PDB file of C-alpha atoms (C1' of nucleotides) in Angstrom:
ATOM      1  CA  MET A  18      85.188 105.791  94.574  1.00  0.00           C
ATOM      2  CA  GLY A  19      88.654 106.453  94.611  1.00  0.00           C
ATOM      3  CA  LYS A  20      91.748 106.445  97.874  1.00  0.00           C
ATOM      4  CA  THR A  21      88.269 106.201 100.062  1.00  0.00           C
ATOM      5  CA  VAL A  22      86.527 102.732  98.242  1.00  0.00           C
ATOM      6  CA  ARG A  23      90.526 101.602  98.021  1.00  0.00           C
ATOM      7  CA  TYR A  24      90.590 103.011 101.298  1.00  0.00           C
ATOM      8  CA  SER A  25      88.225 101.003 103.584  1.00  0.00           C
ATOM      9  CA  LYS A  26      89.801  97.316 102.109  1.00  0.00           C
ATOM     10  CA  ASN A  27      92.061  97.554 105.007  1.00  0.00           C
ATOM     11  CA  ALA A  28      89.099  99.432 107.600  1.00  0.00           C
ATOM     12  CA  GLY A  29      92.859  98.833 110.565  1.00  0.00           C
ATOM     13  CA  LEU A  30      95.526 100.351 108.521  1.00  0.00           C
ATOM     14  CA  HIS A  31      96.361 104.158 107.968  1.00  0.00           C
ATOM     15  CA  ARG A  32      96.329 105.331 104.515  1.00  0.00           C
ATOM     16  CA  GLY A  33      96.661 108.905 102.931  1.00  0.00           C
ATOM     17  CA  ALA A  34      99.239 111.086 103.967  1.00  0.00           C
ATOM     18  CA  TRP A  35     102.026 110.190 107.064  1.00  0.00           C
ATOM     19  CA  THR A  36     101.839 112.241 110.047  1.00  0.00           C
ATOM     20  CA  VAL A  37     104.910 113.596 111.294  1.00  0.00           C
ATOM     21  CA  ALA A  38     104.274 111.149 114.049  1.00  0.00           C
ATOM     22  CA  GLU A  39     104.183 107.541 112.085  1.00  0.00           C
ATOM     23  CA  ASP A  40     107.531 108.954 110.634  1.00  0.00           C
ATOM     24  CA  MET A  41     108.831 108.846 113.376  1.00  0.00           C
ATOM     25  CA  ILE A  42     108.308 106.000 114.635  1.00  0.00           C
ATOM     26  CA  LEU A  43     109.552 104.822 110.795  1.00  0.00           C
ATOM     27  CA  THR A  44     112.484 106.707 111.338  1.00  0.00           C
ATOM     28  CA  ASP A  45     113.205 105.395 114.577  1.00  0.00           C
ATOM     29  CA  TYR A  46     112.825 101.615 114.025  1.00  0.00           C
ATOM     30  CA  ILE A  47     114.874 100.947 111.262  1.00  0.00           C
ATOM     31  CA  THR A  48     117.570 103.342 112.117  1.00  0.00           C
ATOM     32  CA  ILE A  49     117.903 100.960 115.373  1.00  0.00           C
ATOM     33  CA  HIS A  50     117.330  97.273 112.694  1.00  0.00           C
ATOM     34  CA  GLY A  51     118.050  98.309 109.829  1.00  0.00           C
ATOM     35  CA  GLU A  52     116.469  98.192 106.528  1.00  0.00           C
ATOM     36  CA  GLY A  53     114.218  95.139 105.290  1.00  0.00           C
ATOM     37  CA  GLY A  54     112.048  92.193 105.964  1.00  0.00           C
ATOM     38  CA  TRP A  55     109.166  94.733 105.372  1.00  0.00           C
ATOM     39  CA  THR A  56     106.168  92.887 105.649  1.00  0.00           C
ATOM     40  CA  SER A  57     106.678  92.751 109.185  1.00  0.00           C
ATOM     41  CA  VAL A  58     107.912  96.164 110.228  1.00  0.00           C
ATOM     42  CA  PRO A  59     104.281  97.764 110.750  1.00  0.00           C
ATOM     43  CA  GLN A  60     103.512  95.211 113.443  1.00  0.00           C
ATOM     44  CA  LYS A  61     107.273  95.214 114.940  1.00  0.00           C
ATOM     45  CA  ALA A  62     107.477  99.370 114.717  1.00  0.00           C
ATOM     46  CA  GLY A  63     104.024  99.747 116.102  1.00  0.00           C
ATOM     47  CA  LEU A  64     102.477 101.439 112.803  1.00  0.00           C
ATOM     48  CA  LYS A  65      99.577 100.995 111.411  1.00  0.00           C
ATOM     49  CA  ARG A  66     100.171 100.398 107.717  1.00  0.00           C
ATOM     50  CA  CYS A  67     101.170  98.150 105.873  1.00  0.00           C
ATOM     51  CA  GLY A  68     105.035  96.809 104.728  1.00  0.00           C
ATOM     52  CA  LYS A  69     104.778  98.555 101.380  1.00  0.00           C
ATOM     53  CA  SER A  70     103.657 101.920 102.870  1.00  0.00           C
ATOM     54  CA  CYS A  71     106.463 101.504 105.114  1.00  0.00           C
ATOM     55  CA  ARG A  72     108.767 101.019 102.702  1.00  0.00           C
ATOM     56  CA  LEU A  73     107.659 103.564 100.022  1.00  0.00           C
ATOM     57  CA  ARG A  74     108.233 106.206 102.673  1.00  0.00           C
ATOM     58  CA  TRP A  75     110.861 105.817 103.598  1.00  0.00           C
ATOM     59  CA  LEU A  76     112.874 105.021  99.639  1.00  0.00           C
ATOM     60  CA  ASN A  77     111.366 108.255  98.843  1.00  0.00           C
ATOM     61  CA  TYR A  78     110.443 110.607 102.099  1.00  0.00           C
ATOM     62  CA  LEU A  79     112.884 109.767 105.836  1.00  0.00           C
ATOM     63  CA  ARG A  80     116.802 108.354 103.583  1.00  0.00           C
ATOM     64  CA  SER A  81     119.236 110.602 105.043  1.00  0.00           C
ATOM     65  CA  ASP A  82     120.941 109.816 101.291  1.00  0.00           C
ATOM     66  CA  ILE A  83     117.268 112.127 100.142  1.00  0.00           C
ATOM     67  CA  LYS A  84     118.188 114.653  97.930  1.00  0.00           C
ATOM     68  CA  LEU A  85     115.514 117.896  98.619  1.00  0.00           C
ATOM     69  CA  GLY A  86     114.750 120.816  97.050  1.00  0.00           C
ATOM     70  CA  ASN A  87     114.296 120.923  93.516  1.00  0.00           C
ATOM     71  CA  ILE A  88     115.768 119.572  90.383  1.00  0.00           C
ATOM     72  CA  SER A  89     118.363 121.282  88.588  1.00  0.00           C
ATOM     73  CA  PRO A  90     119.399 122.648  85.354  1.00  0.00           C
ATOM     74  CA  ASP A  91     121.640 118.605  84.783  1.00  0.00           C
ATOM     75  CA  GLU A  92     119.513 116.886  86.387  1.00  0.00           C
ATOM     76  CA  LYS A  93     116.198 117.818  84.396  1.00  0.00           C
ATOM     77  CA  GLU A  94     119.447 117.451  81.353  1.00  0.00           C
ATOM     78  CA  LEU A  95     120.656 113.512  82.065  1.00  0.00           C
ATOM     79  CA  ILE A  96     117.281 112.944  83.192  1.00  0.00           C
ATOM     80  CA  ILE A  97     116.175 113.982  79.557  1.00  0.00           C
ATOM     81  CA  LYS A  98     119.306 112.239  78.255  1.00  0.00           C
ATOM     82  CA  LEU A  99     118.994 108.511  80.071  1.00  0.00           C
ATOM     83  CA  HIS A 100     115.074 108.812  80.302  1.00  0.00           C
ATOM     84  CA  GLN A 101     116.405 108.857  75.683  1.00  0.00           C
ATOM     85  CA  LEU A 102     118.169 106.296  77.263  1.00  0.00           C
ATOM     86  CA  LEU A 103     116.360 103.693  78.683  1.00  0.00           C
ATOM     87  CA  GLY A 104     112.289 104.526  78.820  1.00  0.00           C
ATOM     88  CA  ASN A 105     110.516 104.765  81.640  1.00  0.00           C
ATOM     89  CA  ARG A 106     113.375 102.807  83.787  1.00  0.00           C
ATOM     90  CA  TRP A 107     112.181 105.070  86.621  1.00  0.00           C
ATOM     91  CA  SER A 108     114.384 102.480  89.088  1.00  0.00           C
ATOM     92  CA  LEU A 109     117.472 103.034  86.707  1.00  0.00           C
ATOM     93  CA  ILE A 110     116.777 106.369  86.209  1.00  0.00           C
ATOM     94  CA  ALA A 111     117.458 107.606  89.643  1.00  0.00           C
ATOM     95  CA  GLY A 112     119.971 104.716  90.329  1.00  0.00           C
ATOM     96  CA  ARG A 113     122.190 107.090  88.288  1.00  0.00           C
ATOM     97  CA  LEU A 114     120.927 110.463  89.807  1.00  0.00           C
ATOM     98  CA  PRO A 115     122.133 110.436  93.406  1.00  0.00           C
ATOM     99  CA  GLY A 116     119.653 111.019  96.541  1.00  0.00           C
ATOM    100  CA  ARG A 117     116.741 111.431  94.278  1.00  0.00           C
ATOM    101  CA  THR A 118     114.505 108.496  94.138  1.00  0.00           C
ATOM    102  CA  ASP A 119     113.136 106.202  90.511  1.00  0.00           C
ATOM    103  CA  ASN A 120     109.436 107.989  92.285  1.00  0.00           C
ATOM    104  CA  GLU A 121     110.664 111.829  92.282  1.00  0.00           C
ATOM    105  CA  ILE A 122     111.826 110.913  88.643  1.00  0.00           C
ATOM    106  CA  LYS A 123     109.025 109.877  87.668  1.00  0.00           C
ATOM    107  CA  ASN A 124     106.307 112.427  89.448  1.00  0.00           C
ATOM    108  CA  TYR A 125     108.616 115.093  87.922  1.00  0.00           C
ATOM    109  CA  TRP A 126     109.637 113.336  84.234  1.00  0.00           C
ATOM    110  CA  ASN A 127     104.819 113.622  83.586  1.00  0.00           C
ATOM    111  CA  THR A 128     104.448 116.845  84.835  1.00  0.00           C
ATOM    112  CA  HIS A 129     107.446 118.839  82.996  1.00  0.00           C
ATOM    113  CA  LEU A 130     109.131 116.794  80.813  1.00  0.00           C
ATOM    114  CA  SER A 131     106.933 114.315  79.508  1.00  0.00           C
ATOM    115  CA  GLY A 132     105.499 115.012  75.902  1.00  0.00           C
ATOM    116  CA  LYS A 133     107.394 118.335  75.592  1.00  0.00           C
ATOM    117  CA  PRO A 134     109.667 118.119  72.267  1.00  0.00           C
ATOM    118  CA  LEU A 135     113.046 117.276  73.780  1.00  0.00           C
ATOM    119  CA  PRO A 136     116.743 117.052  72.088  1.00  0.00           C
ATOM    120  CA  ASN A 137     117.389 114.431  70.056  1.00  0.00           C
ATOM    121  CA  LYS A 138     120.919 113.970  70.165  1.00  0.00           C
ATOM    122  CA  LEU A 139     120.927 109.949  70.209  1.00  0.00           C
ATOM    123  CA  GLY A 140     118.172 109.870  67.045  1.00  0.00           C
ATOM    124  CA  SER A 141     115.627 109.512  69.380  1.00  0.00           C
ATOM    125  CA  CYS A 142     111.972 112.074  70.247  1.00  0.00           C
ATOM    126  CA  SER A 143     110.829 112.402  73.341  1.00  0.00           C
ATOM    127  CA  THR A 144     109.063 109.479  75.107  1.00  0.00           C
ATOM    128  CA  PRO A 145     104.616 109.726  75.396  1.00  0.00           C
ATOM    129  CA  LYS A 146     103.716 109.484  78.773  1.00  0.00           C
ATOM    130  CA  THR A 147     102.750 106.107  77.997  1.00  0.00           C
ATOM    131  CA  GLN A 148     105.111 103.743  75.679  1.00  0.00           C
ATOM    132  CA  LYS A 149     106.945 100.938  76.605  1.00  0.00           C
ATOM    133  CA  PHE A 150     109.744  99.990  76.552  1.00  0.00           C
ATOM    134  CA  ASN A 151     109.248  96.954  75.256  1.00  0.00           C
ATOM    135  CA  ALA A 152     110.311  94.319  72.401  1.00  0.00           C
ATOM    136  CA  ARG A 153     107.796  95.224  69.769  1.00  0.00           C
ATOM    137  CA  SER A 154     108.403  98.643  69.365  1.00  0.00           C
ATOM    138  CA  LYS A 155     112.188 100.450  68.692  1.00  0.00           C
ATOM    139  CA  SER A 156     114.643 101.365  71.558  1.00  0.00           C
ATOM    140  CA  PRO A 157     114.987 104.664  72.159  1.00  0.00           C
ATOM    141  CA  SER A 158     118.208 104.690  72.067  1.00  0.00           C
ATOM    142  CA  GLN A 159     118.356 103.818  68.243  1.00  0.00           C
ATOM    143  CA  THR A 160     120.650 104.732  66.012  1.00  0.00           C
ATOM    144  CA  GLU A 161     120.436 105.033  62.623  1.00  0.00           C
ATOM    145  CA  ASP A 162     124.224 103.269  61.877  1.00  0.00           C
ATOM    146  CA  PRO A 163     123.454  99.993  61.686  1.00  0.00           C
ATOM    147  CA  HIS A 164     125.919  98.629  64.464  1.00  0.00           C
ATOM    148  CA  VAL A 165     124.237 100.056  66.677  1.00  0.00           C
ATOM    149  CA  LEU A 166     120.364  99.776  67.228  1.00  0.00           C
ATOM    150  CA  LYS A 167     120.350  99.549  70.732  1.00  0.00           C
ATOM    151  CA  VAL A 168     122.168 100.761  74.346  1.00  0.00           C
ATOM    152  CA  ILE A 169     120.606  98.353  76.813  1.00  0.00           C
ATOM    153  CA  PRO A 170     121.783  98.778  80.743  1.00  0.00           C
ATOM    154  CA  VAL A 171     123.495  96.233  82.858  1.00  0.00           C
ATOM    155  CA  LYS A 172     122.401  95.110  86.165  1.00  0.00           C
ATOM    156  CA  PRO A 173     125.685  92.911  88.061  1.00  0.00           C
ATOM    157  CA  LYS A 174     123.407  89.908  88.397  1.00  0.00           C
ATOM    158  CA  ALA A 175     123.401  86.669  86.014  1.00  0.00           C
ATOM    159  CA  VAL A 176     121.154  85.845  83.737  1.00  0.00           C
ATOM    160  CA  LYS A 177     121.176  82.584  81.464  1.00  0.00           C
ATOM    161  CA  VAL A 178     118.820  82.093  78.727  1.00  0.00           C
ATOM    162  CA  SER A 179     117.711  78.865  76.413  1.00  0.00           C
ATOM    163  CA  LYS A 180     117.598  79.020  72.899  1.00  0.00           C
ATOM    164  CA  GLU A 181     114.781  79.877  73.000  1.00  0.00           C
ATOM    165  CA  LEU A 182     114.557  83.162  74.820  1.00  0.00           C
ATOM    166  CA  HIS A 183     113.833  84.819  71.555  1.00  0.00           C
ATOM    167  CA  LYS A 184     110.642  83.279  72.450  1.00  0.00           C
ATOM    168  CA  SER A 185     110.308  82.107  75.536  1.00  0.00           C
ATOM    169  CA  THR A 186     112.040  83.411  78.118  1.00  0.00           C
ATOM    170  CA  ASN A 187     111.278  86.682  79.225  1.00  0.00           C
ATOM    171  CA  ASN A 188     110.564  86.720  82.640  1.00  0.00           C
ATOM    172  CA  GLY A 189     107.413  86.883  82.289  1.00  0.00           C
ATOM    173  CA  ARG A 190     107.779  90.490  81.227  1.00  0.00           C
ATOM    174  CA  SER A 191     106.542  92.905  78.051  1.00  0.00           C
ATOM    175  CA  ASP A 192     109.367  95.365  77.976  1.00  0.00           C
ATOM    176  CA  HIS A 193     112.277  92.646  77.913  1.00  0.00           C
ATOM    177  CA  GLN A 194     114.103  90.471  77.633  1.00  0.00           C
ATOM    178  CA  ASP A 195     117.286  89.302  79.606  1.00  0.00           C
ATOM    179  CA  PHE A 196     120.622  87.665  78.953  1.00  0.00           C
ATOM    180  CA  ALA A 197     124.473  86.831  79.776  1.00  0.00           C
ATOM    181  CA  PHE A 198     127.450  86.789  78.493  1.00  0.00           C
ATOM    182  CA  PRO A 199     131.858  87.075  80.054  1.00  0.00           C
ATOM    183  CA  SER A 200     131.970  90.908  81.118  1.00  0.00           C
ATOM    184  CA  GLU A 201     135.096  91.839  80.813  1.00  0.00           C
ATOM    185  CA  ALA A 202     134.087  95.240  81.981  1.00  0.00           C
ATOM    186  CA  SER A 203     134.242  93.356  85.139  1.00  0.00           C
ATOM    187  CA  PRO A 204     137.032  91.401  84.989  1.00  0.00           C
ATOM    188  CA  SER A 205     135.719  89.819  88.688  1.00  0.00           C
ATOM    189  CA  LYS A 206     132.588  89.119  87.226  1.00  0.00           C
ATOM    190  CA  SER A 207     131.512  86.292  85.058  1.00  0.00           C
ATOM    191  CA  TRP A 208     128.774  87.064  84.171  1.00  0.00           C
ATOM    192  CA  CYS A 209     126.635  90.295  83.520  1.00  0.00           C
ATOM    193  CA  GLU A 210     122.675  91.348  83.082  1.00  0.00           C
ATOM    194  CA  LEU A 211     121.315  92.225  79.265  1.00  0.00           C
ATOM    195  CA  PHE A 212     118.358  93.753  78.781  1.00  0.00           C
ATOM    196  CA  VAL A 213     118.064  93.685  75.708  1.00  0.00           C
ATOM    197  CA  ASP A 214     114.553  93.852  72.630  1.00  0.00           C
ATOM    198  CA  GLU A 215     115.073  92.974  69.091  1.00  0.00           C
ATOM    199  CA  LEU A 216     118.110  91.194  70.201  1.00  0.00           C
ATOM    200  CA  MET A 217     117.463  87.569  68.235  1.00  0.00           C
ATOM    201  CA  VAL A 218     117.165  87.182  64.846  1.00  0.00           C
ATOM    202  CA  ASP A 219     116.835  84.362  62.865  1.00  0.00           C
ATOM    203  CA  ASN A 220     119.439  83.035  66.245  1.00  0.00           C
ATOM    204  CA  ASP A 221     121.207  85.946  64.724  1.00  0.00           C
ATOM    205  CA  LEU A 222     122.926  88.265  67.416  1.00  0.00           C
ATOM    206  CA  GLU A 223     121.968  91.733  65.567  1.00  0.00           C
ATOM    207  CA  PHE A 224     122.457  94.321  69.142  1.00  0.00           C
ATOM    208  CA  LEU A 225     125.840  96.023  69.515  1.00  0.00           C
ATOM    209  CA  ASP A 226     125.883  98.407  72.511  1.00  0.00           C
ATOM    210  CA  PHE A 227     124.840  98.578  75.570  1.00  0.00           C
ATOM    211  CA  THR A 228     124.911 100.378  79.090  1.00  0.00           C
ATOM    212  CA  PRO A 229     126.835  97.761  82.078  1.00  0.00           C
ATOM    213  CA  THR A 230     126.340  99.190  85.804  1.00  0.00           C
ATOM    214  CA  ASP A 231     129.391 101.963  85.477  1.00  0.00           C
ATOM    215  CA  ASN A 232     129.972 102.780  81.398  1.00  0.00           C
ATOM    216  CA  PHE A 233     129.579 101.618  78.273  1.00  0.00           C
ATOM    217  CA  ILE A 234     129.976  99.681  75.722  1.00  0.00           C
ATOM    218  CA  LYS A 235     130.654  99.723  73.059  1.00  0.00           C
ATOM    219  CA  LEU A 236     131.008  96.184  71.737  1.00  0.00           C
ATOM    220  CA  GLU A 237     131.377  95.058  67.506  1.00  0.00           C
ATOM    221  CA  SER A 238     129.894  91.451  67.233  1.00  0.00           C
ATOM    222  CA  PRO A 239     129.003  90.562  70.868  1.00  0.00           C
ATOM    223  CA  SER A 240     128.305  86.943  71.350  1.00  0.00           C
ATOM    224  CA  MET A 241     127.078  85.050  74.738  1.00  0.00           C
ATOM    225  CA  GLU A 242     126.573  82.601  75.929  1.00  0.00           C
ATOM    226  CA  VAL A 243     123.176  79.723  74.945  1.00  0.00           C
ATOM    227  CA  ASN A 244     122.335  76.183  76.540  1.00  0.00           C
ATOM    228  CA  GLY A 245     126.589  76.343  77.653  1.00  0.00           C
ATOM    229  CA  GLU A 246     127.479  76.800  73.973  1.00  0.00           C
ATOM    230  CA  TYR A 247     129.366  80.248  73.305  1.00  0.00           C
ATOM    231  CA  LEU A 248     129.506  82.439  69.671  1.00  0.00           C
ATOM    232  CA  PRO A 249     131.252  84.962  69.152  1.00  0.00           C
ATOM    233  CA  ILE A 250     132.000  87.149  70.318  1.00  0.00           C
ATOM    234  CA  SER A 251     134.567  90.169  69.833  1.00  0.00           C
ATOM    235  CA  THR A 252     136.522  92.887  72.385  1.00  0.00           C
ATOM    236  CA  PRO A 253     134.784  95.061  73.857  1.00  0.00           C
ATOM    237  CA  ASN A 254     135.930  98.300  72.948  1.00  0.00           C
ATOM    238  CA  PHE A 255     134.875 101.263  76.034  1.00  0.00           C
ATOM    239  CA  ILE A 256     133.433 104.564  75.464  1.00  0.00           C
ATOM    240  CA  ASP A 257     132.159 107.064  77.246  1.00  0.00           C
ATOM    241  CA  GLN A 258     129.646 108.696  78.265  1.00  0.00           C
ATOM    242  CA  GLN A 259     130.269 111.559  77.629  1.00  0.00           C
ATOM    243  CA  ASP A 260     131.025 109.960  74.488  1.00  0.00           C
ATOM    244  CA  LEU A 261     127.280 108.204  74.111  1.00  0.00           C
ATOM    245  CA  PHE A 262     126.219 111.996  74.711  1.00  0.00           C
ATOM    246  CA  SER A 263     127.945 113.832  72.733  1.00  0.00           C
TER     247      SER A 263
ATOM    248  C1'  DA B 292      85.652 137.108  98.134  1.00  0.00           C
ATOM    249  C1'  DA B 293      83.588 132.575  96.078  1.00  0.00           C
ATOM    250  C1'  DA B 294      83.660 129.693  92.504  1.00  0.00           C
ATOM    251  C1'  DC B 295      86.202 127.209  89.115  1.00  0.00           C
ATOM    252  C1'  DG B 296      90.539 124.809  86.696  1.00  0.00           C
ATOM    253  C1'  DT B 297      95.008 123.238  86.463  1.00  0.00           C
ATOM    254  C1'  DG B 298      99.280 121.330  87.848  1.00  0.00           C
ATOM    255  C1'  DC B 299     101.814 119.178  91.286  1.00  0.00           C
ATOM    256  C1'  DC B 300     102.913 115.363  94.221  1.00  0.00           C
ATOM    257  C1'  DA B 301     102.296 112.362  97.933  1.00  0.00           C
ATOM    258  C1'  DA B 302     100.488 107.543  98.650  1.00  0.00           C
ATOM    259  C1'  DC B 303      98.224 103.162  96.467  1.00  0.00           C
ATOM    260  C1'  DC B 304      96.973  99.353  93.085  1.00  0.00           C
ATOM    261  C1'  DG B 305      98.661  95.955  90.658  1.00  0.00           C
ATOM    262  C1'  DC B 306     101.973  93.320  88.306  1.00  0.00           C
ATOM    263  C1'  DT B 307     106.020  90.868  87.914  1.00  0.00           C
ATOM    264  C1'  DC B 308     111.236  89.543  90.102  1.00  0.00           C
ATOM    265  C1'  DC B 309     112.974  86.829  92.522  1.00  0.00           C
ATOM    266  C1'  DC B 310     114.629  84.383  96.635  1.00  0.00           C
ATOM    267  C1'  DT B 311     114.006  80.728  99.801  1.00  0.00           C
ATOM    268  C1'  DT B 312     112.091  76.206 100.779  1.00  0.00           C
TER     269       DT B 312
ATOM    270  C1'  DT C 252     111.763  71.809  89.090  1.00  0.00           C
ATOM    271  C1'  DA C 253     108.165  74.144  91.563  1.00  0.00           C
ATOM    272  C1'  DA C 254     105.518  76.807  95.221  1.00  0.00           C
ATOM    273  C1'  DG C 255     105.059  80.903  98.064  1.00  0.00           C
ATOM    274  C1'  DG C 256     106.387  84.835  99.207  1.00  0.00           C
ATOM    275  C1'  DG C 257     108.936  89.513 100.134  1.00  0.00           C
ATOM    276  C1'  DA C 258     110.469  92.714  97.681  1.00  0.00           C
ATOM    277  C1'  DG C 259     110.517  95.986  94.236  1.00  0.00           C
ATOM    278  C1'  DC C 260     108.843  98.465  90.076  1.00  0.00           C
ATOM    279  C1'  DG C 261     106.024 101.287  87.483  1.00  0.00           C
ATOM    280  C1'  DG C 262     101.064 103.151  86.754  1.00  0.00           C
ATOM    281  C1'  DT C 263      97.762 106.076  88.521  1.00  0.00           C
ATOM    282  C1'  DT C 264      94.513 108.269  91.315  1.00  0.00           C
ATOM    283  C1'  DG C 265      92.469 111.785  94.568  1.00  0.00           C
ATOM    284  C1'  DG C 266      94.003 115.191  97.250  1.00  0.00           C
ATOM    285  C1'  DC C 267      95.904 120.280  97.834  1.00  0.00           C
ATOM    286  C1'  DA C 268      97.345 124.471  96.738  1.00  0.00           C
ATOM    287  C1'  DC C 269      97.556 127.779  93.690  1.00  0.00           C
ATOM    288  C1'  DG C 270      96.168 130.827  89.901  1.00  0.00           C
ATOM    289  C1'  DT C 271      92.158 132.398  86.985  1.00  0.00           C
ATOM    290  C1'  DT C 272      87.561 133.819  86.214  1.00  0.00           C
TER     291       DT C 272
END
DNA sequence: AAACGTGCCAACCGCTCCCTT
DNA sequence: TAAGGGAGCGGTTGGCACGTT
């Protein structure tokens, strides 16, 4: 059981902790050739590791922009707030903490913050270790305000969804569904992508808040394109993270 | 000093996403 | 439109370090 068993699946590959020599080989290779093509990296670099292992090692420890050292109180506060907003979406949380990785934040949360009482500024409570941010549960950010159901992360990418999205178009993921609509937050972009749960109830749009990449936006009567047809949408009122957190 | 318990975290696995053909 | 494969994400594991008995 354990690593010994799993490692034997690929007898020719090294597993476990990386050595200094391996780190140097990988760093040198990526310095010359750049990131990407992870499946071929081990072969080209001469490492007896799988591509996923190389990618993980590079992203979590070898990159030059990795921030070493303990999580600061400010970072801790931000992690807590972002976790209240986003749930266990470690990569999204890490994206707002320069130099920190999703793995590091995940470990920090599980070892230092999980299960401990947290501030309740956003009307939420601490999230159990294994709780998932899914469509069946209330959003971590849901408030008492009936017009503010949740805060939703936005990725800078368009997704068009069908009218039946609430039934089927969740791209195979159980924890969110994807939506798209014109973004006034980024005029240069035609679309934003949302992650929404409990969005549509009997074809009515019931959400009001979401977070774009750089700002938070509050919508009073949002709309979206559904099968080429626009549902009503109001002018967004931009609000700052500070306002949201205060 | 040795045994045991606990916490931390690097790394792995399985699943999903998404791009290309 | 579907299939295949690479990339990415989140949950989990296991070894090590350190503290306690």
